[in-house]
CSV table of C-alpha atoms in Angstrom, one decimal:
chain,number,residue,atom,x,y,z
A,1392,MET,CA,-9.3,48.2,-81.6
A,1393,ASN,CA,-8.9,44.1,-81.3
A,1394,ARG,CA,-12.2,43.9,-79.4
A,1395,LEU,CA,-13.8,46.2,-82.0
A,1396,ILE,CA,-13.1,44.1,-84.8
A,1397,THR,CA,-14.1,40.9,-82.7
A,1398,PHE,CA,-17.2,42.4,-82.3
A,1399,MET,CA,-18.0,43.2,-86.0
A,1400,ILE,CA,-16.9,39.9,-86.9
A,1401,LEU,CA,-18.9,38.1,-84.2
A,1402,LEU,CA,-22.1,40.7,-85.3
A,1403,LEU,CA,-21.7,40.1,-89.0
A,1404,SER,CA,-21.6,36.0,-88.2
A,1405,VAL,CA,-24.9,36.5,-86.2
A,1406,VAL,CA,-26.7,38.4,-89.1
A,1407,ALA,CA,-25.4,35.9,-91.7
A,1408,THR,CA,-26.1,32.9,-89.7
A,1409,ALA,CA,-29.7,31.9,-89.9
A,1410,THR,CA,-29.3,29.2,-87.3
A,1411,ALA,CA,-27.7,31.1,-84.6
A,1412,GLN,CA,-30.0,30.8,-81.5
A,1413,TYR,CA,-29.3,32.4,-78.2
A,1414,SER,CA,-31.4,32.3,-75.0
A,1415,LEU,CA,-31.8,33.3,-71.6
A,1416,TYR,CA,-30.1,30.5,-69.6
A,1417,ASP,CA,-30.8,31.9,-66.2
A,1418,TYR,CA,-30.7,35.0,-64.5
A,1419,SER,CA,-30.9,36.6,-60.8
A,1420,GLY,CA,-31.8,39.9,-59.4
A,1421,ASN,CA,-32.6,43.0,-61.5
A,1422,VAL,CA,-32.7,42.0,-65.2
A,1423,ALA,CA,-34.7,44.0,-68.0
A,1424,ILE,CA,-34.8,43.5,-71.6
A,1425,LYS,CA,-35.8,45.7,-74.4
A,1426,ARG,CA,-36.3,44.7,-78.1
A,1427,GLY,CA,-36.9,47.3,-80.7
A,1428,GLY,CA,-37.5,49.9,-77.8
A,1429,LYS,CA,-40.3,47.4,-76.3
A,1430,SER,CA,-39.9,45.8,-72.7
A,1431,VAL,CA,-39.6,41.9,-72.9
A,1432,THR,CA,-40.4,39.8,-69.8
A,1433,PRO,CA,-37.3,37.9,-68.9
A,1434,GLU,CA,-38.0,34.3,-68.4
A,1435,LYS,CA,-35.6,31.1,-68.6
A,1436,GLY,CA,-35.6,30.0,-72.0
A,1437,LEU,CA,-36.5,33.0,-73.7
A,1438,LYS,CA,-35.0,33.5,-77.3
A,1439,LEU,CA,-32.8,36.4,-77.7
A,1440,ASN,CA,-31.5,38.5,-80.8
A,1441,ALA,CA,-28.0,39.6,-81.1
A,1442,THR,CA,-29.2,43.4,-80.7
A,1443,ASP,CA,-31.5,43.0,-77.8
A,1444,MET,CA,-30.6,45.7,-75.0
A,1445,ILE,CA,-30.1,43.8,-71.5
A,1446,THR,CA,-30.0,45.9,-68.3
A,1447,ILE,CA,-28.4,44.3,-65.5
A,1448,GLY,CA,-28.9,45.8,-62.2
A,1449,ASP,CA,-26.5,45.9,-59.3
A,1450,ASN,CA,-25.8,42.5,-57.2
A,1451,SER,CA,-27.5,40.9,-60.5
A,1452,SER,CA,-26.6,38.4,-63.1
A,1453,ILE,CA,-27.4,36.8,-66.4
A,1454,GLN,CA,-26.3,33.6,-68.3
A,1455,ILE,CA,-27.0,33.3,-72.0
A,1456,LEU,CA,-26.5,30.0,-73.9
A,1457,ASN,CA,-25.5,30.0,-77.3
A,1458,SER,CA,-27.1,26.8,-78.7
A,1459,ILE,CA,-24.6,26.4,-81.6
A,1460,ASN,CA,-21.8,25.6,-79.3
A,1461,SER,CA,-23.7,24.8,-76.4
A,1462,GLN,CA,-21.5,27.6,-74.4
A,1463,ILE,CA,-23.0,29.4,-71.5
A,1464,TYR,CA,-21.8,33.2,-71.1
A,1465,LYS,CA,-22.2,34.6,-67.8
A,1466,SER,CA,-22.2,38.4,-66.6
A,1467,THR,CA,-22.4,40.0,-63.2
A,1468,THR,CA,-21.3,43.8,-64.8
A,1469,SER,CA,-24.3,46.1,-64.3
A,1470,GLY,CA,-25.2,48.3,-67.1
A,1471,THR,CA,-27.1,48.1,-70.4
A,1472,PHE,CA,-25.3,45.9,-72.8
A,1473,THR,CA,-26.6,44.0,-76.1
A,1474,THR,CA,-26.5,40.3,-76.1
A,1475,THR,CA,-23.6,40.3,-78.4
A,1476,ARG,CA,-21.5,42.7,-76.2
A,1477,ILE,CA,-22.3,40.5,-73.2
A,1478,MET,CA,-21.1,37.4,-75.0
A,1479,ILE,CA,-17.9,39.1,-76.1
A,1480,ASP,CA,-17.1,40.4,-72.6
A,1481,ALA,CA,-17.8,37.1,-71.2
A,1482,LYS,CA,-16.0,35.2,-73.6
A,1483,GLU,CA,-13.1,34.1,-71.7
A,1484,GLN,CA,-15.2,33.3,-68.4
A,1485,SER,CA,-17.6,31.1,-70.9
A,1486,SER,CA,-18.5,27.7,-69.7
A,1487,ASP,CA,-18.8,24.6,-72.1
A,1488,ASN,CA,-22.4,23.4,-71.5
A,1489,ARG,CA,-21.5,20.5,-73.3
A,1490,ALA,CA,-19.2,19.1,-70.6
A,1491,ALA,CA,-21.5,19.7,-68.1
A,1492,ILE,CA,-23.8,17.6,-70.0
A,1493,HIS,CA,-21.3,15.1,-70.5
A,1494,ASP,CA,-20.5,15.0,-66.9
A,1495,LYS,CA,-24.3,14.6,-65.9
A,1496,ILE,CA,-25.0,11.8,-68.3
A,1497,ARG,CA,-21.7,9.5,-69.2
A,1498,PHE,CA,-22.7,6.8,-68.5
A,1499,GLY,CA,-22.4,4.4,-65.6
A,1500,LYS,CA,-25.1,2.3,-64.0
A,1501,SER,CA,-27.1,4.0,-61.3
A,1502,SER,CA,-25.9,2.8,-57.7
A,1503,THR,CA,-29.0,2.6,-56.3
A,1504,SER,CA,-32.0,0.4,-56.6
A,1505,GLY,CA,-35.5,0.1,-57.3
A,1506,ASP,CA,-37.4,3.3,-58.1
A,1507,ASP,CA,-34.3,5.1,-58.1
A,1508,ARG,CA,-32.5,3.6,-61.0
A,1509,VAL,CA,-31.9,5.7,-64.3
A,1510,TYR,CA,-30.6,2.9,-66.3
A,1511,VAL,CA,-31.4,-0.9,-66.8
A,1512,GLU,CA,-29.8,-3.6,-68.7
A,1513,LYS,CA,-31.0,-4.3,-72.0
A,1514,GLY,CA,-29.5,-7.6,-72.7
A,1515,LEU,CA,-26.8,-8.6,-75.4
A,1516,VAL,CA,-25.8,-6.0,-77.5
A,1517,ARG,CA,-25.2,-6.5,-81.1
A,1518,ARG,CA,-21.8,-6.0,-82.6
A,1519,SER,CA,-23.2,-3.1,-84.8
A,1520,MET,CA,-24.3,-1.2,-82.0
A,1521,GLU,CA,-21.0,-1.7,-80.0
A,1522,ALA,CA,-19.2,0.0,-82.9
A,1523,TYR,CA,-21.5,3.3,-82.6
A,1524,ASP,CA,-21.1,3.5,-79.1
A,1525,PRO,CA,-18.8,1.2,-77.2
A,1526,GLU,CA,-19.1,3.1,-73.7
A,1527,GLY,CA,-23.0,2.7,-73.9
A,1528,ASP,CA,-22.5,-1.1,-73.6
A,1529,ASN,CA,-25.8,-2.7,-72.3
A,1530,LEU,CA,-27.6,0.3,-70.9
A,1531,GLN,CA,-30.6,1.6,-71.8
A,1532,VAL,CA,-32.7,4.3,-70.3
A,1533,ASP,CA,-35.6,3.1,-67.7
A,1534,THR,CA,-38.6,3.8,-69.9
A,1535,LYS,CA,-40.8,3.9,-66.8
A,1536,LYS,CA,-38.9,6.9,-65.8
A,1537,LEU,CA,-38.9,8.4,-69.4
A,1538,SER,CA,-42.6,7.8,-70.0
A,1539,ALA,CA,-43.3,9.8,-66.8
A,1540,ASN,CA,-41.1,12.6,-68.2
A,1541,VAL,CA,-42.7,12.7,-71.4
A,1542,ILE,CA,-46.4,12.5,-70.1
A,1543,ASN,CA,-45.4,15.6,-67.9
A,1544,ALA,CA,-43.8,17.7,-70.7
A,1545,LEU,CA,-47.2,17.1,-72.7
A,1546,LYS,CA,-49.0,19.2,-70.2
A,1547,ASP,CA,-47.2,22.3,-71.8
A,1548,LEU,CA,-47.1,21.9,-75.4
A,1549,GLU,CA,-46.1,25.6,-75.9
A,1550,ALA,CA,-43.0,25.3,-73.7
A,1551,LEU,CA,-42.1,22.0,-75.7
A,1552,LYS,CA,-41.9,24.4,-79.0
A,1553,THR,CA,-38.9,26.1,-77.4
A,1554,SER,CA,-37.4,23.8,-74.6
A,1555,ASP,CA,-33.6,23.9,-74.2
A,1556,PHE,CA,-31.9,21.3,-76.5
A,1557,PRO,CA,-28.3,20.6,-76.1
A,1558,THR,CA,-27.9,19.8,-80.1
A,1559,THR,CA,-28.8,21.9,-83.1
A,1560,LEU,CA,-32.4,21.0,-84.2
A,1561,LEU,CA,-34.4,22.6,-86.9
A,1562,ASN,CA,-37.7,21.8,-88.1
A,1563,ALA,CA,-40.4,23.4,-90.4
A,1564,PRO,CA,-43.7,22.6,-91.6
A,1565,VAL,CA,-43.9,21.3,-95.6
A,1566,ASN,CA,-46.8,22.2,-97.6
A,1567,GLU,CA,-50.1,21.7,-95.6
A,1568,SER,CA,-49.7,18.7,-94.0
A,1569,GLY,CA,-46.0,17.6,-93.9
A,1570,LEU,CA,-43.2,18.4,-91.6
A,1571,LYS,CA,-39.4,18.2,-92.0
A,1572,PHE,CA,-36.2,18.5,-89.3
A,1573,MET,CA,-32.8,18.5,-89.1
A,1574,LEU,CA,-30.7,17.1,-86.0
A,1575,GLU,CA,-27.2,17.8,-85.9
A,1576,ASN,CA,-25.0,16.2,-83.2
A,1577,THR,CA,-22.8,19.1,-81.9
A,1578,LEU,CA,-21.8,17.1,-78.7
A,1579,ASN,CA,-18.7,14.8,-78.1
A,1580,PHE,CA,-20.9,11.6,-77.7
A,1581,PRO,CA,-23.7,9.9,-79.7
A,1582,VAL,CA,-27.5,10.7,-79.3
A,1583,TYR,CA,-30.4,8.5,-79.6
A,1584,PHE,CA,-33.6,9.6,-80.7
A,1585,ASN,CA,-37.2,8.7,-82.0
A,1586,VAL,CA,-40.4,10.6,-82.9
A,1587,LEU,CA,-43.7,9.8,-81.6
A,1588,ARG,CA,-47.0,10.8,-82.7
A,1589,ILE,CA,-49.3,11.7,-79.7
A,1590,ILE,CA,-52.8,12.5,-79.3
A,1591,PRO,CA,-53.5,13.1,-75.5
A,1592,GLU,CA,-57.1,13.7,-75.8
A,1593,GLU,CA,-57.3,10.1,-77.2
A,1594,GLY,CA,-54.7,8.4,-75.0
A,1595,LYS,CA,-52.9,7.2,-78.2
A,1596,VAL,CA,-49.2,7.2,-78.7
A,1597,GLU,CA,-47.6,5.4,-81.8
A,1598,ILE,CA,-44.2,6.0,-83.8
A,1599,SER,CA,-44.4,9.1,-86.3
A,1600,GLU,CA,-44.0,8.9,-89.7
A,1601,LEU,CA,-41.1,10.6,-89.4
A,1602,GLY,CA,-39.9,8.2,-86.5
A,1603,GLN,CA,-37.7,5.2,-86.6
A,1604,PRO,CA,-40.2,1.7,-86.0
A,1605,THR,CA,-37.4,-0.4,-84.9
A,1606,GLY,CA,-34.9,0.9,-82.1
A,1607,ASN,CA,-33.6,4.4,-82.5
A,1608,TYR,CA,-31.9,6.6,-84.5
A,1609,VAL,CA,-28.3,7.1,-83.3
A,1610,VAL,CA,-26.4,10.1,-84.4
A,1611,LEU,CA,-22.8,10.2,-83.8
A,1612,GLN,CA,-20.5,13.3,-83.2
A,1613,ASN,CA,-20.6,15.8,-86.0
A,1614,GLN,CA,-23.1,13.5,-87.9
A,1615,SER,CA,-26.6,15.0,-88.9
A,1616,ILE,CA,-30.0,13.4,-89.9
A,1617,VAL,CA,-32.5,15.1,-91.9
A,1618,ARG,CA,-36.2,13.6,-92.3
A,1619,SER,CA,-39.0,14.9,-94.1
A,1620,GLN,CA,-42.7,13.9,-95.3
A,1621,SER,CA,-44.2,16.0,-98.0
A,1622,LYS,CA,-47.8,15.7,-96.9
A,1623,GLY,CA,-50.0,13.3,-95.3
A,1624,LEU,CA,-49.1,13.7,-91.6
A,1625,TYR,CA,-51.8,12.8,-89.4
A,1626,PRO,CA,-53.8,16.1,-88.4
A,1627,ALA,CA,-54.7,15.6,-85.1
A,1628,GLY,CA,-51.4,14.0,-83.8
A,1629,LYS,CA,-48.5,16.1,-82.0
A,1630,HIS,CA,-45.1,15.1,-83.4
A,1631,ILE,CA,-42.6,14.8,-80.2
A,1632,LEU,CA,-38.9,14.3,-80.7
A,1633,ILE,CA,-37.4,12.7,-77.7
A,1634,MET,CA,-33.6,12.6,-77.4
A,1635,THR,CA,-31.5,10.9,-74.6
A,1636,HIS,CA,-28.0,10.1,-74.0
A,1637,CYS,CA,-28.2,6.2,-74.6
A,1638,TYR,CA,-30.7,3.6,-76.1
A,1639,PHE,CA,-34.4,3.2,-74.9
A,1640,ASP,CA,-36.8,0.7,-76.0
A,1641,ILE,CA,-39.6,2.6,-78.2
A,1642,ASP,CA,-42.2,-0.2,-77.8
A,1643,GLU,CA,-42.0,-0.2,-74.0
A,1644,LEU,CA,-42.0,3.8,-73.8
A,1645,ILE,CA,-45.5,3.9,-76.1
A,1646,GLU,CA,-47.0,1.0,-73.7
A,1647,ASN,CA,-45.9,2.7,-70.6
A,1648,MET,CA,-47.0,6.0,-71.6
A,1649,GLU,CA,-50.6,4.6,-73.1
A,1650,SER,CA,-50.8,3.1,-69.4
A,1651,LEU,CA,-50.3,6.2,-67.7
A,1652,MET,CA,-52.7,8.3,-69.9
A,1653,LYS,CA,-55.3,5.7,-69.7
A,1654,GLU,CA,-55.2,5.3,-65.7
A,1655,GLY,CA,-54.8,9.2,-65.2
A,1656,THR,CA,-52.0,8.3,-62.7
A,1657,GLN,CA,-50.1,11.3,-61.5
A,1658,VAL,CA,-46.2,10.6,-61.9
A,1659,ALA,CA,-43.5,13.0,-60.8
A,1660,SER,CA,-40.8,13.4,-63.3
A,1661,ASP,CA,-37.0,12.5,-62.8
A,1662,ASN,CA,-35.2,15.6,-63.0
A,1663,GLN,CA,-32.0,13.6,-63.1
A,1664,LEU,CA,-33.0,11.9,-66.2
A,1665,PRO,CA,-31.3,13.6,-69.0
A,1666,VAL,CA,-34.1,13.5,-71.7
A,1667,TYR,CA,-34.7,16.1,-74.3
A,1668,MET,CA,-37.9,16.6,-76.1
A,1669,ARG,CA,-39.3,19.0,-78.7
A,1670,LEU,CA,-42.6,19.5,-80.7
A,1671,LEU,CA,-42.0,19.6,-84.2
Protein backbone atom coordinates (compact mmCIF):
# COMPACT_ATOMS: atom_id res chain seq x y z
CA MET A 1 0.00 0.00 0.00
CA ASN A 2 2.82 2.39 0.91
CA ARG A 3 4.54 1.64 -2.40
CA LEU A 4 1.33 2.44 -4.26
CA ILE A 5 1.00 5.77 -2.44
CA THR A 6 4.66 6.54 -3.21
CA PHE A 7 4.04 5.71 -6.84
CA MET A 8 1.04 8.03 -7.06
CA ILE A 9 2.87 10.90 -5.38
CA LEU A 10 5.84 10.53 -7.69
CA LEU A 11 3.63 10.24 -10.75
CA LEU A 12 1.69 13.37 -9.80
CA SER A 13 4.90 15.27 -9.15
CA VAL A 14 6.13 14.26 -12.59
CA VAL A 15 2.99 15.59 -14.24
CA ALA A 16 3.02 18.79 -12.21
CA THR A 17 6.70 19.58 -12.64
CA ALA A 18 7.45 20.92 -16.10
CA THR A 19 11.18 20.90 -15.50
CA ALA A 20 11.39 17.17 -14.76
CA GLN A 21 13.88 15.60 -17.13
CA TYR A 22 14.62 11.90 -17.37
CA SER A 23 17.00 10.38 -19.87
CA LEU A 24 18.52 7.05 -20.78
CA TYR A 25 21.93 7.28 -19.14
CA ASP A 26 23.13 3.82 -20.22
CA TYR A 27 21.89 0.34 -21.04
CA SER A 28 23.18 -3.09 -21.98
CA GLY A 29 21.70 -6.15 -23.62
CA ASN A 30 18.15 -6.28 -24.95
CA VAL A 31 16.23 -3.09 -24.08
CA ALA A 32 13.13 -1.85 -25.94
CA ILE A 33 11.15 1.37 -25.45
CA LYS A 34 7.59 2.17 -26.51
CA ARG A 35 5.96 5.60 -26.35
CA GLY A 36 2.28 5.94 -27.16
CA GLY A 37 2.33 2.42 -28.58
CA LYS A 38 5.19 3.22 -30.99
CA SER A 39 8.72 1.88 -30.72
CA VAL A 40 11.51 4.32 -29.87
CA THR A 41 15.13 3.42 -30.58
CA PRO A 42 17.07 3.24 -27.29
CA GLU A 43 20.22 5.36 -27.31
CA LYS A 44 22.26 7.10 -24.64
CA GLY A 45 20.92 10.53 -23.81
CA LEU A 46 17.39 9.76 -25.07
CA LYS A 47 14.82 11.86 -23.20
CA LEU A 48 12.29 9.66 -21.42
CA ASN A 49 8.70 10.35 -20.43
CA ALA A 50 7.37 9.12 -17.10
CA THR A 51 4.89 6.85 -18.89
CA ASP A 52 7.25 5.33 -21.47
CA MET A 53 7.03 1.52 -21.45
CA ILE A 54 10.49 -0.02 -21.15
CA THR A 55 11.12 -3.73 -21.71
CA ILE A 56 14.28 -5.15 -20.15
CA GLY A 57 15.36 -8.52 -21.49
CA ASP A 58 17.13 -11.34 -19.67
CA ASN A 59 20.71 -10.53 -18.62
CA SER A 60 20.09 -6.88 -19.57
CA SER A 61 20.12 -3.63 -17.63
CA ILE A 62 19.10 0.02 -17.87
CA GLN A 63 20.19 3.22 -16.13
CA ILE A 64 17.91 6.27 -15.98
CA LEU A 65 19.25 9.74 -15.11
CA ASN A 66 17.03 12.21 -13.28
CA SER A 67 18.65 15.57 -14.09
CA ILE A 68 16.67 17.35 -11.39
CA ASN A 69 18.60 15.66 -8.58
CA SER A 70 21.43 14.15 -10.69
CA GLN A 71 20.62 10.64 -9.50
CA ILE A 72 21.01 7.52 -11.65
CA TYR A 73 18.51 4.66 -11.22
CA LYS A 74 19.63 1.22 -12.39
CA SER A 75 17.51 -1.87 -12.97
CA THR A 76 18.47 -5.40 -14.02
CA THR A 77 14.99 -6.88 -13.50
CA SER A 78 13.57 -8.37 -16.69
CA GLY A 79 10.06 -7.39 -17.74
CA THR A 80 8.10 -4.38 -18.98
CA PHE A 81 7.81 -1.31 -16.76
CA THR A 82 7.14 2.42 -16.99
CA THR A 83 10.03 4.84 -16.48
CA THR A 84 8.53 5.85 -13.14
CA ARG A 85 8.13 2.24 -12.00
CA ILE A 86 11.80 1.52 -12.70
CA MET A 87 12.85 4.59 -10.72
CA ILE A 88 10.67 3.66 -7.74
CA ASP A 89 11.88 0.06 -7.67
CA ALA A 90 15.50 1.20 -7.96
CA LYS A 91 15.19 4.02 -5.42
CA GLU A 92 17.08 2.27 -2.64
CA GLN A 93 19.86 1.41 -5.07
CA SER A 94 20.07 4.76 -6.84
CA SER A 95 23.48 6.36 -7.13
CA ASP A 96 24.10 10.07 -6.68
CA ASN A 97 25.65 11.33 -9.89
CA ARG A 98 26.62 14.56 -8.18
CA ALA A 99 29.04 12.65 -5.98
CA ALA A 100 30.53 10.93 -9.03
CA ILE A 101 30.99 14.26 -10.77
CA HIS A 102 32.45 15.74 -7.59
CA ASP A 103 34.99 12.94 -7.28
CA LYS A 104 35.96 13.27 -10.91
CA ILE A 105 36.61 16.97 -11.02
CA ARG A 106 37.55 18.15 -7.57
CA PHE A 107 40.16 19.78 -7.53
CA GLY A 108 43.84 19.08 -7.33
CA LYS A 109 46.27 19.88 -10.06
CA SER A 110 47.21 17.15 -12.50
CA SER A 111 50.30 15.26 -11.36
CA THR A 112 51.44 14.81 -14.94
CA SER A 113 53.07 17.41 -17.11
CA GLY A 114 53.16 18.65 -20.66
CA ASP A 115 50.16 17.88 -22.86
CA ASP A 116 48.54 15.71 -20.19
CA ARG A 117 47.71 18.63 -17.93
CA VAL A 118 44.11 19.50 -17.19
CA TYR A 119 44.73 22.52 -14.95
CA VAL A 120 47.16 25.41 -15.22
CA GLU A 121 48.16 28.23 -12.91
CA LYS A 122 46.14 31.39 -13.38
CA GLY A 123 48.21 33.60 -11.15
CA LEU A 124 47.13 35.75 -8.25
CA VAL A 125 43.54 35.23 -7.20
CA ARG A 126 41.58 38.25 -6.06
CA ARG A 127 40.02 38.12 -2.60
CA SER A 128 36.55 38.26 -4.14
CA MET A 129 37.20 35.07 -6.09
CA GLU A 130 38.57 33.34 -2.99
CA ALA A 131 35.30 34.13 -1.22
CA TYR A 132 33.35 32.49 -4.04
CA ASP A 133 35.43 29.38 -4.38
CA PRO A 134 38.30 29.00 -1.90
CA GLU A 135 39.00 25.42 -2.99
CA GLY A 136 39.50 26.58 -6.57
CA ASP A 137 42.40 28.71 -5.35
CA ASN A 138 44.61 29.59 -8.33
CA LEU A 139 43.60 26.88 -10.80
CA GLN A 140 42.01 27.24 -14.19
CA VAL A 141 41.06 24.82 -16.97
CA ASP A 142 43.72 24.46 -19.66
CA THR A 143 42.15 26.44 -22.52
CA LYS A 144 44.02 24.46 -25.19
CA LYS A 145 42.31 21.28 -24.06
CA LEU A 146 39.01 23.09 -23.58
CA SER A 147 39.12 24.57 -27.09
CA ALA A 148 39.69 21.11 -28.61
CA ASN A 149 36.66 19.73 -26.79
CA VAL A 150 34.45 22.62 -27.93
CA ILE A 151 35.64 22.42 -31.56
CA ASN A 152 34.91 18.69 -31.71
CA ALA A 153 31.50 19.14 -30.09
CA LEU A 154 30.55 21.62 -32.84
CA LYS A 155 30.69 18.79 -35.38
CA ASP A 156 27.32 17.54 -34.08
CA LEU A 157 25.10 20.52 -33.26
CA GLU A 158 22.05 18.30 -32.89
CA ALA A 159 23.75 16.40 -30.07
CA LEU A 160 24.55 19.71 -28.36
CA LYS A 161 20.83 20.43 -28.05
CA THR A 162 20.30 17.48 -25.72
CA SER A 163 23.76 16.82 -24.29
CA ASP A 164 24.01 15.64 -20.68
CA PHE A 165 24.19 18.50 -18.19
CA PRO A 166 24.77 18.03 -14.44
CA THR A 167 22.86 21.18 -13.43
CA THR A 168 19.38 22.38 -14.32
CA LEU A 169 19.50 24.30 -17.60
CA LEU A 170 16.41 25.60 -19.39
CA ASN A 171 16.37 27.72 -22.53
CA ALA A 172 13.83 29.04 -25.02
CA PRO A 173 13.57 31.50 -27.91
CA VAL A 174 12.15 34.99 -27.31
CA ASN A 175 10.17 36.69 -30.07
CA GLU A 176 11.79 36.14 -33.49
CA SER A 177 15.40 36.96 -32.70
CA GLY A 178 15.82 36.71 -28.95
CA LEU A 179 16.83 34.05 -26.48
CA LYS A 180 16.64 33.33 -22.76
CA PHE A 181 18.09 30.73 -20.41
CA MET A 182 18.11 29.79 -16.74
CA LEU A 183 20.89 27.83 -15.06
CA GLU A 184 20.39 26.53 -11.53
CA ASN A 185 23.35 25.03 -9.71
CA THR A 186 22.06 21.84 -8.07
CA LEU A 187 25.58 20.57 -7.34
CA ASN A 188 27.46 21.01 -4.10
CA PHE A 189 30.25 23.19 -5.47
CA PRO A 190 30.47 26.31 -7.68
CA VAL A 191 30.28 26.14 -11.47
CA TYR A 192 31.75 28.50 -14.04
CA PHE A 193 30.27 29.18 -17.43
CA ASN A 194 30.13 31.56 -20.35
CA VAL A 195 28.22 31.79 -23.62
CA LEU A 196 29.98 32.04 -26.98
CA ARG A 197 28.55 32.91 -30.36
CA ILE A 198 30.22 30.69 -32.92
CA ILE A 199 29.97 30.79 -36.71
CA PRO A 200 31.77 27.61 -37.83
CA GLU A 201 31.54 28.31 -41.56
CA GLU A 202 33.29 31.66 -41.06
CA GLY A 203 35.74 30.43 -38.44
CA LYS A 204 34.51 33.16 -36.12
CA VAL A 205 34.18 32.98 -32.34
CA GLU A 206 33.09 35.80 -30.02
CA ILE A 207 31.24 36.49 -26.79
CA SER A 208 27.49 36.08 -27.11
CA GLU A 209 25.26 38.96 -26.09
CA LEU A 210 24.16 36.60 -23.33
CA GLY A 211 27.74 35.99 -22.24
CA GLN A 212 30.08 37.56 -19.70
CA PRO A 213 32.71 39.79 -21.43
CA THR A 214 35.16 39.55 -18.53
CA GLY A 215 35.95 36.28 -16.82
CA ASN A 216 33.09 33.84 -16.25
CA TYR A 217 29.71 33.66 -14.61
CA VAL A 218 30.17 31.98 -11.23
CA VAL A 219 27.11 30.24 -9.77
CA LEU A 220 27.26 28.88 -6.26
CA GLN A 221 25.36 25.90 -4.87
CA ASN A 222 21.58 26.53 -4.76
CA GLN A 223 21.94 29.72 -6.78
CA SER A 224 20.45 30.33 -10.21
CA ILE A 225 20.99 32.88 -12.95
CA VAL A 226 18.62 34.02 -15.68
CA ARG A 227 19.72 35.91 -18.79
CA SER A 228 17.65 36.99 -21.73
CA GLN A 229 17.66 39.23 -24.76
CA SER A 230 14.31 40.12 -26.26
CA LYS A 231 15.54 40.59 -29.84
CA GLY A 232 18.52 41.34 -32.05
CA LEU A 233 20.71 38.27 -31.58
CA TYR A 234 23.00 37.80 -34.56
CA PRO A 235 21.04 35.35 -36.74
CA ALA A 236 24.00 33.43 -38.18
CA GLY A 237 25.59 32.60 -34.85
CA LYS A 238 25.26 29.46 -32.76
CA HIS A 239 25.05 30.36 -29.07
CA ILE A 240 26.91 27.70 -27.05
CA LEU A 241 26.92 27.65 -23.25
CA ILE A 242 30.17 26.17 -21.90
CA MET A 243 30.36 25.14 -18.25
CA THR A 244 33.29 23.78 -16.26
CA HIS A 245 34.14 23.15 -12.62
CA CYS A 246 36.65 25.99 -12.30
CA TYR A 247 37.70 29.20 -13.97
CA PHE A 248 38.71 29.38 -17.64
CA ASP A 249 40.15 32.31 -19.58
CA ILE A 250 37.50 33.27 -22.14
CA ASP A 251 39.89 35.36 -24.28
CA GLU A 252 42.41 32.53 -24.52
CA LEU A 253 39.61 30.10 -25.34
CA ILE A 254 38.39 32.27 -28.23
CA GLU A 255 41.92 32.71 -29.56
CA ASN A 256 42.68 28.98 -29.43
CA MET A 257 39.36 28.05 -31.04
CA GLU A 258 39.77 30.47 -33.94
CA SER A 259 43.31 29.21 -34.48
CA LEU A 260 42.13 25.59 -34.67
CA MET A 261 39.26 26.50 -37.00
CA LYS A 262 41.56 28.48 -39.29
CA GLU A 263 44.19 25.76 -39.46
CA GLY A 264 41.65 22.97 -39.81
CA THR A 265 43.73 20.94 -37.40
CA GLN A 266 42.25 17.68 -36.10
CA VAL A 267 42.71 17.61 -32.34
CA ALA A 268 41.41 14.85 -30.09
CA SER A 269 39.13 15.72 -27.19
CA ASP A 270 40.25 15.07 -23.63
CA ASN A 271 37.63 12.72 -22.19
CA GLN A 272 38.96 13.34 -18.68
CA LEU A 273 38.24 17.05 -18.89
CA PRO A 274 34.88 17.71 -17.21
CA VAL A 275 33.30 20.24 -19.54
CA TYR A 276 29.60 20.48 -20.37
CA MET A 277 28.14 22.25 -23.41
CA ARG A 278 24.65 23.06 -24.61
CA LEU A 279 23.38 24.75 -27.78
CA LEU A 280 20.91 27.42 -26.64
